[in-house]
Amino acid sequence: MGDVETQDFASLRLSKLQHTKGRVMAAKDIFHHAVRAALIKDQWIITNDPLTLQVDGVDFYIDLGAEKLLAAERAGQRIAVEIKSFLGPSLVSDFHVALGQCLNYRLALDSYDATRKLYLAVPVDTYSTFFAIPFVQRSVQRYQLPLLVYDPEPQEVVQWIP
Amino acid sequence: MGDVETQDFASLRLSKLQHTKGRVMAAKDIFHHAVRAALIKDQWIITNDPLTLQVDGVDFYIDLGAEKLLAAERAGQRIAVEIKSFLGPSLVSDFHVALGQCLNYRLALDSYDATRKLYLAVPVDTYSTFFAIPFVQRSVQRYQLPLLVYDPEPQEVVQWIP
């Protein structure tokens, strides 16, 4: 698995980002801010931060809601984005949590607006390492988890899958 | 949601259990021990504690593996059980984690033994409160999550669903 190497790399990346910002920011805030900025560069309007839903008395907080500018490609499309940094002590545990959240959020969204597509936002280095593992690819396929691959620095969308 | 009341009740239950045992045990250990004992009473043989799997270099640790005694009802059946106490600060977050773990564990089990059925073990008071919420019922249905409802004290199996 090379968990240790991957996490060392992730820590280095985080340290570099925190340094770039000129002050120490919480990891969660840095990645949230990065995805927000990347979406705006990609001509999305952030409509909800967070996107809150209540279904049967249960509260859900999805990190972002966004909508495409009318003049842009994919005009009028609406998305919800759950942002993960994958900086926890175990990538596998982080993935379990992300999967459970996304599947429940998708079910919750169905009650509101089934046309709003939910993406799991994954940093590009986690995508090219952990998400390259065949098991992880099978899980993403089996549970139909759309991914938004982002680069935290520069704050850019790398890929939408699918 | 009545999260506060439910969690207060759960804390009381835990406190009572810890007292019953005559010493303070970690909550996780109490519930793990309770499900193990309940399965043995129900004529299961514990074959793995934990049940470890490795798929594509990724390690998975499912709480228990068990098999039915040959003379018993459901003879020869093999199960895997992930045990949850639902004592975290948020029942919804605990449920996200449980769902993600179970779906990934089921996929991992497919590589080993697709006939071993995976159950999520849920304490009976959580089952009769949180799992009665329509959204939670829909999620359990949609993602086909078999439940093993257990009573931590007395350590007994209450219900298999389905």
PDB file of C-alpha atoms in Angstrom:
ATOM      1  CA  MET A   1       0.000   0.000   0.000  1.00  0.00           C
ATOM      2  CA  GLY A   2       2.838   2.450   0.756  1.00  0.00           C
ATOM      3  CA  ASP A   3       0.528   4.256   3.169  1.00  0.00           C
ATOM      4  CA  VAL A   4       3.442   5.831   4.990  1.00  0.00           C
ATOM      5  CA  GLU A   5       5.072   7.245   1.860  1.00  0.00           C
ATOM      6  CA  THR A   6       1.760   8.551   0.582  1.00  0.00           C
ATOM      7  CA  GLN A   7       0.970  10.243   3.873  1.00  0.00           C
ATOM      8  CA  ASP A   8       4.487  11.736   4.089  1.00  0.00           C
ATOM      9  CA  PHE A   9       3.971  13.176   0.638  1.00  0.00           C
ATOM     10  CA  ALA A  10       0.572  14.523   1.676  1.00  0.00           C
ATOM     11  CA  SER A  11       2.090  16.150   4.768  1.00  0.00           C
ATOM     12  CA  LEU A  12       4.800  17.790   2.683  1.00  0.00           C
ATOM     13  CA  ARG A  13       2.145  19.060   0.301  1.00  0.00           C
ATOM     14  CA  LEU A  14       0.122  20.468   3.176  1.00  0.00           C
ATOM     15  CA  SER A  15       3.176  22.096   4.750  1.00  0.00           C
ATOM     16  CA  LYS A  16       4.033  23.718   1.398  1.00  0.00           C
ATOM     17  CA  LEU A  17       0.466  24.996   1.033  1.00  0.00           C
ATOM     18  CA  GLN A  18       0.384  26.385   4.550  1.00  0.00           C
ATOM     19  CA  HIS A  19       3.684  28.133   3.870  1.00  0.00           C
ATOM     20  CA  THR A  20       2.375  29.497   0.553  1.00  0.00           C
ATOM     21  CA  LYS A  21      -0.529  31.102   2.378  1.00  0.00           C
ATOM     22  CA  GLY A  22       1.952  32.882   4.672  1.00  0.00           C
ATOM     23  CA  ARG A  23       0.193  31.593   7.776  1.00  0.00           C
ATOM     24  CA  VAL A  24      -0.911  28.309   9.218  1.00  0.00           C
ATOM     25  CA  MET A  25      -4.426  27.451   8.071  1.00  0.00           C
ATOM     26  CA  ALA A  26      -6.370  24.364   9.151  1.00  0.00           C
ATOM     27  CA  ALA A  27      -5.923  21.628   6.535  1.00  0.00           C
ATOM     28  CA  LYS A  28      -9.695  21.345   6.067  1.00  0.00           C
ATOM     29  CA  ASP A  29      -9.999  25.073   5.338  1.00  0.00           C
ATOM     30  CA  ILE A  30      -7.149  25.042   2.813  1.00  0.00           C
ATOM     31  CA  PHE A  31      -8.696  22.257   0.774  1.00  0.00           C
ATOM     32  CA  HIS A  32     -12.189  23.697   1.042  1.00  0.00           C
ATOM     33  CA  HIS A  33     -10.889  27.080  -0.125  1.00  0.00           C
ATOM     34  CA  ALA A  34      -8.909  25.434  -2.957  1.00  0.00           C
ATOM     35  CA  VAL A  35     -11.928  23.602  -4.379  1.00  0.00           C
ATOM     36  CA  ARG A  36     -14.097  26.692  -4.059  1.00  0.00           C
ATOM     37  CA  ALA A  37     -11.522  28.766  -5.960  1.00  0.00           C
ATOM     38  CA  ALA A  38     -11.001  26.020  -8.574  1.00  0.00           C
ATOM     39  CA  LEU A  39     -14.756  25.880  -9.281  1.00  0.00           C
ATOM     40  CA  ILE A  40     -14.979  29.673  -9.650  1.00  0.00           C
ATOM     41  CA  LYS A  41     -12.051  29.600 -12.135  1.00  0.00           C
ATOM     42  CA  ASP A  42     -13.995  26.886 -13.999  1.00  0.00           C
ATOM     43  CA  GLN A  43     -16.980  29.262 -14.359  1.00  0.00           C
ATOM     44  CA  TRP A  44     -19.138  27.866 -11.574  1.00  0.00           C
ATOM     45  CA  ILE A  45     -21.134  30.080  -9.224  1.00  0.00           C
ATOM     46  CA  ILE A  46     -20.962  28.922  -5.608  1.00  0.00           C
ATOM     47  CA  THR A  47     -24.594  28.904  -4.473  1.00  0.00           C
ATOM     48  CA  ASN A  48     -24.215  27.141  -1.095  1.00  0.00           C
ATOM     49  CA  ASP A  49     -21.331  26.923   1.365  1.00  0.00           C
ATOM     50  CA  PRO A  50     -22.277  24.553   2.899  1.00  0.00           C
ATOM     51  CA  LEU A  51     -25.312  23.041   1.172  1.00  0.00           C
ATOM     52  CA  THR A  52     -27.614  22.061   4.045  1.00  0.00           C
ATOM     53  CA  LEU A  53     -30.459  19.595   3.705  1.00  0.00           C
ATOM     54  CA  GLN A  54     -32.926  18.219   6.211  1.00  0.00           C
ATOM     55  CA  VAL A  55     -34.693  14.948   5.449  1.00  0.00           C
ATOM     56  CA  ASP A  56     -37.032  13.311   7.994  1.00  0.00           C
ATOM     57  CA  GLY A  57     -35.464  15.448  10.717  1.00  0.00           C
ATOM     58  CA  VAL A  58     -31.905  14.366   9.837  1.00  0.00           C
ATOM     59  CA  ASP A  59     -29.484  17.194   8.976  1.00  0.00           C
ATOM     60  CA  PHE A  60     -26.910  16.899   6.194  1.00  0.00           C
ATOM     61  CA  TYR A  61     -24.108  19.364   5.465  1.00  0.00           C
ATOM     62  CA  ILE A  62     -22.548  18.940   2.005  1.00  0.00           C
ATOM     63  CA  ASP A  63     -19.459  21.126   1.571  1.00  0.00           C
ATOM     64  CA  LEU A  64     -20.509  23.127  -1.515  1.00  0.00           C
ATOM     65  CA  GLY A  65     -23.393  23.680  -3.885  1.00  0.00           C
ATOM     66  CA  ALA A  66     -22.614  25.235  -7.297  1.00  0.00           C
ATOM     67  CA  GLU A  67     -24.269  26.117 -10.562  1.00  0.00           C
ATOM     68  CA  LYS A  68     -22.809  26.768 -14.021  1.00  0.00           C
ATOM     69  CA  LEU A  69     -22.943  30.276 -15.491  1.00  0.00           C
ATOM     70  CA  LEU A  70     -25.555  30.501 -18.215  1.00  0.00           C
ATOM     71  CA  ALA A  71     -22.996  31.442 -20.882  1.00  0.00           C
ATOM     72  CA  ALA A  72     -20.584  28.631 -19.969  1.00  0.00           C
ATOM     73  CA  GLU A  73     -20.245  25.052 -21.162  1.00  0.00           C
ATOM     74  CA  ARG A  74     -22.672  22.768 -19.234  1.00  0.00           C
ATOM     75  CA  ALA A  75     -24.861  25.868 -18.652  1.00  0.00           C
ATOM     76  CA  GLY A  76     -27.502  25.526 -15.974  1.00  0.00           C
ATOM     77  CA  GLN A  77     -25.983  22.362 -14.497  1.00  0.00           C
ATOM     78  CA  ARG A  78     -26.156  22.151 -10.700  1.00  0.00           C
ATOM     79  CA  ILE A  79     -23.762  20.154  -8.537  1.00  0.00           C
ATOM     80  CA  ALA A  80     -23.034  19.359  -4.910  1.00  0.00           C
ATOM     81  CA  VAL A  81     -19.432  18.749  -3.852  1.00  0.00           C
ATOM     82  CA  GLU A  82     -18.092  16.893  -0.819  1.00  0.00           C
ATOM     83  CA  ILE A  83     -14.445  17.868  -0.326  1.00  0.00           C
ATOM     84  CA  LYS A  84     -11.878  15.449   1.081  1.00  0.00           C
ATOM     85  CA  SER A  85      -8.214  16.127   1.837  1.00  0.00           C
ATOM     86  CA  PHE A  86      -7.254  12.468   2.489  1.00  0.00           C
ATOM     87  CA  LEU A  87      -4.821  13.631   5.174  1.00  0.00           C
ATOM     88  CA  GLY A  88      -6.092  11.354   7.955  1.00  0.00           C
ATOM     89  CA  PRO A  89      -3.890   8.651   9.501  1.00  0.00           C
ATOM     90  CA  SER A  90      -5.447   6.009   7.182  1.00  0.00           C
ATOM     91  CA  LEU A  91      -6.381   6.583   3.546  1.00  0.00           C
ATOM     92  CA  VAL A  92      -8.630   3.505   3.640  1.00  0.00           C
ATOM     93  CA  SER A  93     -10.579   4.850   6.645  1.00  0.00           C
ATOM     94  CA  ASP A  94     -10.896   8.245   4.956  1.00  0.00           C
ATOM     95  CA  PHE A  95     -12.273   6.447   1.900  1.00  0.00           C
ATOM     96  CA  HIS A  96     -14.856   4.481   3.957  1.00  0.00           C
ATOM     97  CA  VAL A  97     -16.121   7.770   5.444  1.00  0.00           C
ATOM     98  CA  ALA A  98     -16.210   9.519   2.053  1.00  0.00           C
ATOM     99  CA  LEU A  99     -18.140   6.631   0.476  1.00  0.00           C
ATOM    100  CA  GLY A 100     -20.736   6.485   3.268  1.00  0.00           C
ATOM    101  CA  GLN A 101     -21.220  10.249   3.266  1.00  0.00           C
ATOM    102  CA  CYS A 102     -21.597  10.452  -0.513  1.00  0.00           C
ATOM    103  CA  LEU A 103     -24.109   7.594  -0.729  1.00  0.00           C
ATOM    104  CA  ASN A 104     -26.256   9.051   2.053  1.00  0.00           C
ATOM    105  CA  TYR A 105     -25.958  12.592   0.650  1.00  0.00           C
ATOM    106  CA  ARG A 106     -27.050  11.322  -2.768  1.00  0.00           C
ATOM    107  CA  LEU A 107     -30.082   9.690  -1.195  1.00  0.00           C
ATOM    108  CA  ALA A 108     -30.858  12.899   0.730  1.00  0.00           C
ATOM    109  CA  LEU A 109     -30.475  14.991  -2.462  1.00  0.00           C
ATOM    110  CA  ASP A 110     -33.008  12.739  -4.206  1.00  0.00           C
ATOM    111  CA  SER A 111     -35.677  14.196  -1.894  1.00  0.00           C
ATOM    112  CA  TYR A 112     -34.764  17.743  -2.958  1.00  0.00           C
ATOM    113  CA  ASP A 113     -33.424  17.786  -6.474  1.00  0.00           C
ATOM    114  CA  ALA A 114     -32.462  14.522  -8.153  1.00  0.00           C
ATOM    115  CA  THR A 115     -30.878  16.466 -11.040  1.00  0.00           C
ATOM    116  CA  ARG A 116     -28.167  17.981  -8.804  1.00  0.00           C
ATOM    117  CA  LYS A 117     -25.180  15.671  -9.287  1.00  0.00           C
ATOM    118  CA  LEU A 118     -22.964  14.938  -6.268  1.00  0.00           C
ATOM    119  CA  TYR A 119     -19.177  14.809  -6.715  1.00  0.00           C
ATOM    120  CA  LEU A 120     -16.499  13.650  -4.299  1.00  0.00           C
ATOM    121  CA  ALA A 121     -13.589  16.118  -4.588  1.00  0.00           C
ATOM    122  CA  VAL A 122     -10.210  14.343  -4.333  1.00  0.00           C
ATOM    123  CA  PRO A 123      -6.724  15.970  -4.414  1.00  0.00           C
ATOM    124  CA  VAL A 124      -4.811  15.033  -7.572  1.00  0.00           C
ATOM    125  CA  ASP A 125      -1.941  13.285  -5.767  1.00  0.00           C
ATOM    126  CA  THR A 126      -4.381  11.083  -3.818  1.00  0.00           C
ATOM    127  CA  TYR A 127      -6.186  10.377  -7.078  1.00  0.00           C
ATOM    128  CA  SER A 128      -3.011   9.284  -8.894  1.00  0.00           C
ATOM    129  CA  THR A 129      -1.850   7.043  -6.016  1.00  0.00           C
ATOM    130  CA  PHE A 130      -4.622   5.693  -3.767  1.00  0.00           C
ATOM    131  CA  PHE A 131      -7.390   5.894  -6.375  1.00  0.00           C
ATOM    132  CA  ALA A 132      -5.156   3.969  -8.832  1.00  0.00           C
ATOM    133  CA  ILE A 133      -5.434   0.850  -6.637  1.00  0.00           C
ATOM    134  CA  PRO A 134      -7.687  -1.683  -8.420  1.00  0.00           C
ATOM    135  CA  PHE A 135      -9.852  -2.239  -5.314  1.00  0.00           C
ATOM    136  CA  VAL A 136     -10.522   1.485  -4.968  1.00  0.00           C
ATOM    137  CA  GLN A 137     -11.338   1.733  -8.674  1.00  0.00           C
ATOM    138  CA  ARG A 138     -13.796  -1.165  -8.318  1.00  0.00           C
ATOM    139  CA  SER A 139     -15.471   0.521  -5.347  1.00  0.00           C
ATOM    140  CA  VAL A 140     -15.802   3.829  -7.222  1.00  0.00           C
ATOM    141  CA  GLN A 141     -17.312   1.923 -10.184  1.00  0.00           C
ATOM    142  CA  ARG A 142     -19.596  -0.321  -8.136  1.00  0.00           C
ATOM    143  CA  TYR A 143     -21.067   2.519  -6.081  1.00  0.00           C
ATOM    144  CA  GLN A 144     -20.993   4.995  -8.995  1.00  0.00           C
ATOM    145  CA  LEU A 145     -19.087   7.738  -7.247  1.00  0.00           C
ATOM    146  CA  PRO A 146     -18.450  10.724  -9.533  1.00  0.00           C
ATOM    147  CA  LEU A 147     -15.062  12.327  -8.788  1.00  0.00           C
ATOM    148  CA  LEU A 148     -13.864  15.894  -9.096  1.00  0.00           C
ATOM    149  CA  VAL A 149     -10.054  15.712  -9.150  1.00  0.00           C
ATOM    150  CA  TYR A 150      -8.509  19.001  -8.022  1.00  0.00           C
ATOM    151  CA  ASP A 151      -5.048  20.464  -7.624  1.00  0.00           C
ATOM    152  CA  PRO A 152      -4.820  22.402  -4.344  1.00  0.00           C
ATOM    153  CA  GLU A 153      -1.956  24.569  -5.715  1.00  0.00           C
ATOM    154  CA  PRO A 154      -2.647  26.043  -8.223  1.00  0.00           C
ATOM    155  CA  GLN A 155      -6.300  25.883  -7.229  1.00  0.00           C
ATOM    156  CA  GLU A 156      -7.597  24.153 -10.351  1.00  0.00           C
ATOM    157  CA  VAL A 157     -10.007  21.468 -11.518  1.00  0.00           C
ATOM    158  CA  VAL A 158      -7.905  18.668 -13.035  1.00  0.00           C
ATOM    159  CA  GLN A 159     -10.617  16.252 -14.163  1.00  0.00           C
ATOM    160  CA  TRP A 160     -14.307  15.350 -13.829  1.00  0.00           C
ATOM    161  CA  ILE A 161     -14.903  11.561 -13.688  1.00  0.00           C
ATOM    162  CA  PRO A 162     -17.241  10.831 -15.362  1.00  0.00           C
TER     163      PRO A 162
ATOM    164  CA  MET B   1     -34.104  14.112  15.565  1.00  0.00           C
ATOM    165  CA  GLY B   2     -33.825  14.191  19.353  1.00  0.00           C
ATOM    166  CA  ASP B   3     -30.090  13.479  19.018  1.00  0.00           C
ATOM    167  CA  VAL B   4     -29.392  14.819  22.494  1.00  0.00           C
ATOM    168  CA  GLU B   5     -31.958  12.627  24.206  1.00  0.00           C
ATOM    169  CA  THR B   6     -30.847   9.578  22.267  1.00  0.00           C
ATOM    170  CA  GLN B   7     -27.209  10.184  23.123  1.00  0.00           C
ATOM    171  CA  ASP B   8     -28.049  10.798  26.793  1.00  0.00           C
ATOM    172  CA  PHE B   9     -29.863   7.499  26.832  1.00  0.00           C
ATOM    173  CA  ALA B  10     -26.899   5.823  25.157  1.00  0.00           C
ATOM    174  CA  SER B  11     -24.528   7.284  27.760  1.00  0.00           C
ATOM    175  CA  LEU B  12     -26.729   6.031  30.576  1.00  0.00           C
ATOM    176  CA  ARG B  13     -26.810   2.607  28.988  1.00  0.00           C
ATOM    177  CA  LEU B  14     -23.027   2.595  28.659  1.00  0.00           C
ATOM    178  CA  SER B  15     -22.560   3.743  32.239  1.00  0.00           C
ATOM    179  CA  LYS B  16     -24.873   0.971  33.439  1.00  0.00           C
ATOM    180  CA  LEU B  17     -22.963  -1.612  31.407  1.00  0.00           C
ATOM    181  CA  GLN B  18     -19.601  -0.418  32.673  1.00  0.00           C
ATOM    182  CA  HIS B  19     -20.935  -0.618  36.207  1.00  0.00           C
ATOM    183  CA  THR B  20     -22.344  -4.105  35.567  1.00  0.00           C
ATOM    184  CA  LYS B  21     -18.902  -5.277  34.535  1.00  0.00           C
ATOM    185  CA  GLY B  22     -17.530  -4.035  37.874  1.00  0.00           C
ATOM    186  CA  ARG B  23     -14.822  -1.983  36.164  1.00  0.00           C
ATOM    187  CA  VAL B  24     -14.564   0.643  33.489  1.00  0.00           C
ATOM    188  CA  MET B  25     -14.153  -0.990  30.082  1.00  0.00           C
ATOM    189  CA  ALA B  26     -13.701   0.901  26.828  1.00  0.00           C
ATOM    190  CA  ALA B  27     -17.114   1.266  25.151  1.00  0.00           C
ATOM    191  CA  LYS B  28     -15.826  -0.414  21.974  1.00  0.00           C
ATOM    192  CA  ASP B  29     -14.670  -3.461  23.951  1.00  0.00           C
ATOM    193  CA  ILE B  30     -17.992  -3.785  25.814  1.00  0.00           C
ATOM    194  CA  PHE B  31     -20.011  -3.857  22.618  1.00  0.00           C
ATOM    195  CA  HIS B  32     -17.548  -6.117  20.830  1.00  0.00           C
ATOM    196  CA  HIS B  33     -17.646  -8.540  23.744  1.00  0.00           C
ATOM    197  CA  ALA B  34     -21.463  -8.371  23.901  1.00  0.00           C
ATOM    198  CA  VAL B  35     -21.924  -9.295  20.220  1.00  0.00           C
ATOM    199  CA  ARG B  36     -19.340 -12.069  20.489  1.00  0.00           C
ATOM    200  CA  ALA B  37     -21.158 -13.542  23.498  1.00  0.00           C
ATOM    201  CA  ALA B  38     -24.584 -13.107  21.847  1.00  0.00           C
ATOM    202  CA  LEU B  39     -23.427 -15.026  18.755  1.00  0.00           C
ATOM    203  CA  ILE B  40     -22.005 -17.866  20.863  1.00  0.00           C
ATOM    204  CA  LYS B  41     -25.341 -18.112  22.749  1.00  0.00           C
ATOM    205  CA  ASP B  42     -27.023 -18.263  19.318  1.00  0.00           C
ATOM    206  CA  GLN B  43     -24.899 -21.331  18.411  1.00  0.00           C
ATOM    207  CA  TRP B  44     -22.307 -19.593  16.243  1.00  0.00           C
ATOM    208  CA  ILE B  45     -18.609 -20.456  16.403  1.00  0.00           C
ATOM    209  CA  ILE B  46     -16.384 -17.381  16.323  1.00  0.00           C
ATOM    210  CA  THR B  47     -13.795 -18.198  13.647  1.00  0.00           C
ATOM    211  CA  ASN B  48     -12.098 -14.786  13.324  1.00  0.00           C
ATOM    212  CA  ASP B  49     -11.642 -11.915  15.773  1.00  0.00           C
ATOM    213  CA  PRO B  50     -10.992  -9.799  13.769  1.00  0.00           C
ATOM    214  CA  LEU B  51     -11.538 -11.115  10.254  1.00  0.00           C
ATOM    215  CA  THR B  52      -8.630  -9.655   8.269  1.00  0.00           C
ATOM    216  CA  LEU B  53      -8.590  -9.427   4.497  1.00  0.00           C
ATOM    217  CA  GLN B  54      -6.059  -7.997   2.077  1.00  0.00           C
ATOM    218  CA  VAL B  55      -7.186  -7.029  -1.414  1.00  0.00           C
ATOM    219  CA  ASP B  56      -4.804  -5.350  -3.883  1.00  0.00           C
ATOM    220  CA  GLY B  57      -2.523  -4.439  -0.980  1.00  0.00           C
ATOM    221  CA  VAL B  58      -5.345  -2.764   0.988  1.00  0.00           C
ATOM    222  CA  ASP B  59      -5.956  -4.172   4.502  1.00  0.00           C
ATOM    223  CA  PHE B  60      -9.458  -4.602   5.933  1.00  0.00           C
ATOM    224  CA  TYR B  61     -10.324  -5.527   9.509  1.00  0.00           C
ATOM    225  CA  ILE B  62     -13.914  -6.714   9.998  1.00  0.00           C
ATOM    226  CA  ASP B  63     -14.798  -7.144  13.677  1.00  0.00           C
ATOM    227  CA  LEU B  64     -15.842 -10.812  13.666  1.00  0.00           C
ATOM    228  CA  GLY B  65     -16.097 -13.868  11.439  1.00  0.00           C
ATOM    229  CA  ALA B  66     -18.447 -16.663  12.530  1.00  0.00           C
ATOM    230  CA  GLU B  67     -19.834 -19.968  11.335  1.00  0.00           C
ATOM    231  CA  LYS B  68     -22.931 -21.926  12.383  1.00  0.00           C
ATOM    232  CA  LEU B  69     -22.540 -25.203  14.234  1.00  0.00           C
ATOM    233  CA  LEU B  70     -23.338 -28.145  11.962  1.00  0.00           C
ATOM    234  CA  ALA B  71     -26.207 -29.342  14.164  1.00  0.00           C
ATOM    235  CA  ALA B  72     -27.820 -25.897  14.443  1.00  0.00           C
ATOM    236  CA  GLU B  73     -30.394 -24.084  12.344  1.00  0.00           C
ATOM    237  CA  ARG B  74     -28.726 -22.401   9.316  1.00  0.00           C
ATOM    238  CA  ALA B  75     -25.942 -25.031   9.603  1.00  0.00           C
ATOM    239  CA  GLY B  76     -22.749 -24.258   7.717  1.00  0.00           C
ATOM    240  CA  GLN B  77     -23.647 -20.604   7.156  1.00  0.00           C
ATOM    241  CA  ARG B  78     -20.717 -18.197   7.417  1.00  0.00           C
ATOM    242  CA  ILE B  79     -21.003 -14.542   8.344  1.00  0.00           C
ATOM    243  CA  ALA B  80     -18.871 -11.446   8.914  1.00  0.00           C
ATOM    244  CA  VAL B  81     -20.013  -8.887  11.479  1.00  0.00           C
ATOM    245  CA  GLU B  82     -19.054  -5.215  11.802  1.00  0.00           C
ATOM    246  CA  ILE B  83     -19.999  -4.035  15.303  1.00  0.00           C
ATOM    247  CA  LYS B  84     -21.123  -0.481  15.976  1.00  0.00           C
ATOM    248  CA  SER B  85     -21.977   1.075  19.345  1.00  0.00           C
ATOM    249  CA  PHE B  86     -23.456   4.331  17.945  1.00  0.00           C
ATOM    250  CA  LEU B  87     -22.037   6.217  20.912  1.00  0.00           C
ATOM    251  CA  GLY B  88     -20.240   8.915  18.919  1.00  0.00           C
ATOM    252  CA  PRO B  89     -21.216  12.594  19.178  1.00  0.00           C
ATOM    253  CA  SER B  90     -23.382  12.267  16.023  1.00  0.00           C
ATOM    254  CA  LEU B  91     -25.524   9.258  15.135  1.00  0.00           C
ATOM    255  CA  VAL B  92     -25.675  10.417  11.516  1.00  0.00           C
ATOM    256  CA  SER B  93     -21.876  10.561  11.242  1.00  0.00           C
ATOM    257  CA  ASP B  94     -21.607   7.124  12.858  1.00  0.00           C
ATOM    258  CA  PHE B  95     -24.077   5.863  10.264  1.00  0.00           C
ATOM    259  CA  HIS B  96     -22.095   7.356   7.336  1.00  0.00           C
ATOM    260  CA  VAL B  97     -18.968   5.556   8.580  1.00  0.00           C
ATOM    261  CA  ALA B  98     -20.816   2.255   9.119  1.00  0.00           C
ATOM    262  CA  LEU B  99     -22.340   2.409   5.626  1.00  0.00           C
ATOM    263  CA  GLY B 100     -19.016   3.140   3.903  1.00  0.00           C
ATOM    264  CA  GLN B 101     -17.213   0.426   5.855  1.00  0.00           C
ATOM    265  CA  CYS B 102     -19.880  -2.200   5.162  1.00  0.00           C
ATOM    266  CA  LEU B 103     -20.060  -1.490   1.425  1.00  0.00           C
ATOM    267  CA  ASN B 104     -16.275  -1.637   1.044  1.00  0.00           C
ATOM    268  CA  TYR B 105     -16.019  -4.739   3.245  1.00  0.00           C
ATOM    269  CA  ARG B 106     -18.683  -6.467   1.172  1.00  0.00           C
ATOM    270  CA  LEU B 107     -16.721  -5.684  -1.994  1.00  0.00           C
ATOM    271  CA  ALA B 108     -13.518  -6.957  -0.338  1.00  0.00           C
ATOM    272  CA  LEU B 109     -15.298 -10.148   0.794  1.00  0.00           C
ATOM    273  CA  ASP B 110     -16.408 -10.785  -2.810  1.00  0.00           C
ATOM    274  CA  SER B 111     -12.742 -11.462  -3.661  1.00  0.00           C
ATOM    275  CA  TYR B 112     -12.511 -14.099  -0.917  1.00  0.00           C
ATOM    276  CA  ASP B 113     -15.852 -15.714  -0.343  1.00  0.00           C
ATOM    277  CA  ALA B 114     -18.969 -14.178  -1.837  1.00  0.00           C
ATOM    278  CA  THR B 115     -21.134 -16.596   0.190  1.00  0.00           C
ATOM    279  CA  ARG B 116     -20.042 -15.085   3.544  1.00  0.00           C
ATOM    280  CA  LYS B 117     -22.796 -12.592   4.371  1.00  0.00           C
ATOM    281  CA  LEU B 118     -21.819  -9.324   6.054  1.00  0.00           C
ATOM    282  CA  TYR B 119     -23.991  -7.918   8.861  1.00  0.00           C
ATOM    283  CA  LEU B 120     -23.883  -4.534  10.562  1.00  0.00           C
ATOM    284  CA  ALA B 121     -24.441  -5.135  14.291  1.00  0.00           C
ATOM    285  CA  VAL B 122     -26.580  -2.381  15.854  1.00  0.00           C
ATOM    286  CA  PRO B 123     -27.600  -2.051  19.543  1.00  0.00           C
ATOM    287  CA  VAL B 124     -31.341  -2.570  20.015  1.00  0.00           C
ATOM    288  CA  ASP B 125     -32.045   0.910  21.421  1.00  0.00           C
ATOM    289  CA  THR B 126     -30.302   2.566  18.441  1.00  0.00           C
ATOM    290  CA  TYR B 127     -32.277   0.267  16.165  1.00  0.00           C
ATOM    291  CA  SER B 128     -35.615   1.204  17.696  1.00  0.00           C
ATOM    292  CA  THR B 129     -34.896   4.964  17.611  1.00  0.00           C
ATOM    293  CA  PHE B 130     -32.405   6.097  14.951  1.00  0.00           C
ATOM    294  CA  PHE B 131     -33.041   3.187  12.562  1.00  0.00           C
ATOM    295  CA  ALA B 132     -36.796   3.903  12.760  1.00  0.00           C
ATOM    296  CA  ILE B 133     -36.275   7.222  10.937  1.00  0.00           C
ATOM    297  CA  PRO B 134     -37.654   6.867   7.376  1.00  0.00           C
ATOM    298  CA  PHE B 135     -34.456   8.240   5.788  1.00  0.00           C
ATOM    299  CA  VAL B 136     -32.312   5.684   7.613  1.00  0.00           C
ATOM    300  CA  GLN B 137     -34.706   2.900   6.614  1.00  0.00           C
ATOM    301  CA  ARG B 138     -34.470   4.028   2.965  1.00  0.00           C
ATOM    302  CA  SER B 139     -30.670   4.011   3.127  1.00  0.00           C
ATOM    303  CA  VAL B 140     -30.589   0.514   4.657  1.00  0.00           C
ATOM    304  CA  GLN B 141     -32.960  -0.664   1.889  1.00  0.00           C
ATOM    305  CA  ARG B 142     -31.239   1.118  -0.984  1.00  0.00           C
ATOM    306  CA  TYR B 143     -27.771  -0.123  -0.075  1.00  0.00           C
ATOM    307  CA  GLN B 144     -29.033  -3.538   1.086  1.00  0.00           C
ATOM    308  CA  LEU B 145     -27.421  -3.492   4.501  1.00  0.00           C
ATOM    309  CA  PRO B 146     -28.242  -6.631   6.518  1.00  0.00           C
ATOM    310  CA  LEU B 147     -28.605  -5.809  10.228  1.00  0.00           C
ATOM    311  CA  LEU B 148     -27.901  -7.868  13.316  1.00  0.00           C
ATOM    312  CA  VAL B 149     -29.820  -6.195  16.155  1.00  0.00           C
ATOM    313  CA  TYR B 150     -28.286  -7.044  19.538  1.00  0.00           C
ATOM    314  CA  ASP B 151     -28.990  -6.321  23.180  1.00  0.00           C
ATOM    315  CA  PRO B 152     -25.746  -5.476  24.998  1.00  0.00           C
ATOM    316  CA  GLU B 153     -27.244  -6.554  28.342  1.00  0.00           C
ATOM    317  CA  PRO B 154     -28.244  -9.397  28.398  1.00  0.00           C
ATOM    318  CA  GLN B 155     -25.815 -10.207  25.589  1.00  0.00           C
ATOM    319  CA  GLU B 156     -28.350 -11.506  23.089  1.00  0.00           C
ATOM    320  CA  VAL B 157     -29.253 -11.474  19.430  1.00  0.00           C
ATOM    321  CA  VAL B 158     -32.609  -9.677  19.117  1.00  0.00           C
ATOM    322  CA  GLN B 159     -33.200  -9.879  15.369  1.00  0.00           C
ATOM    323  CA  TRP B 160     -31.593 -10.631  11.987  1.00  0.00           C
ATOM    324  CA  ILE B 161     -32.800  -8.260   9.209  1.00  0.00           C
ATOM    325  CA  PRO B 162     -33.256  -9.774   6.724  1.00  0.00           C
TER     326      PRO B 162
END
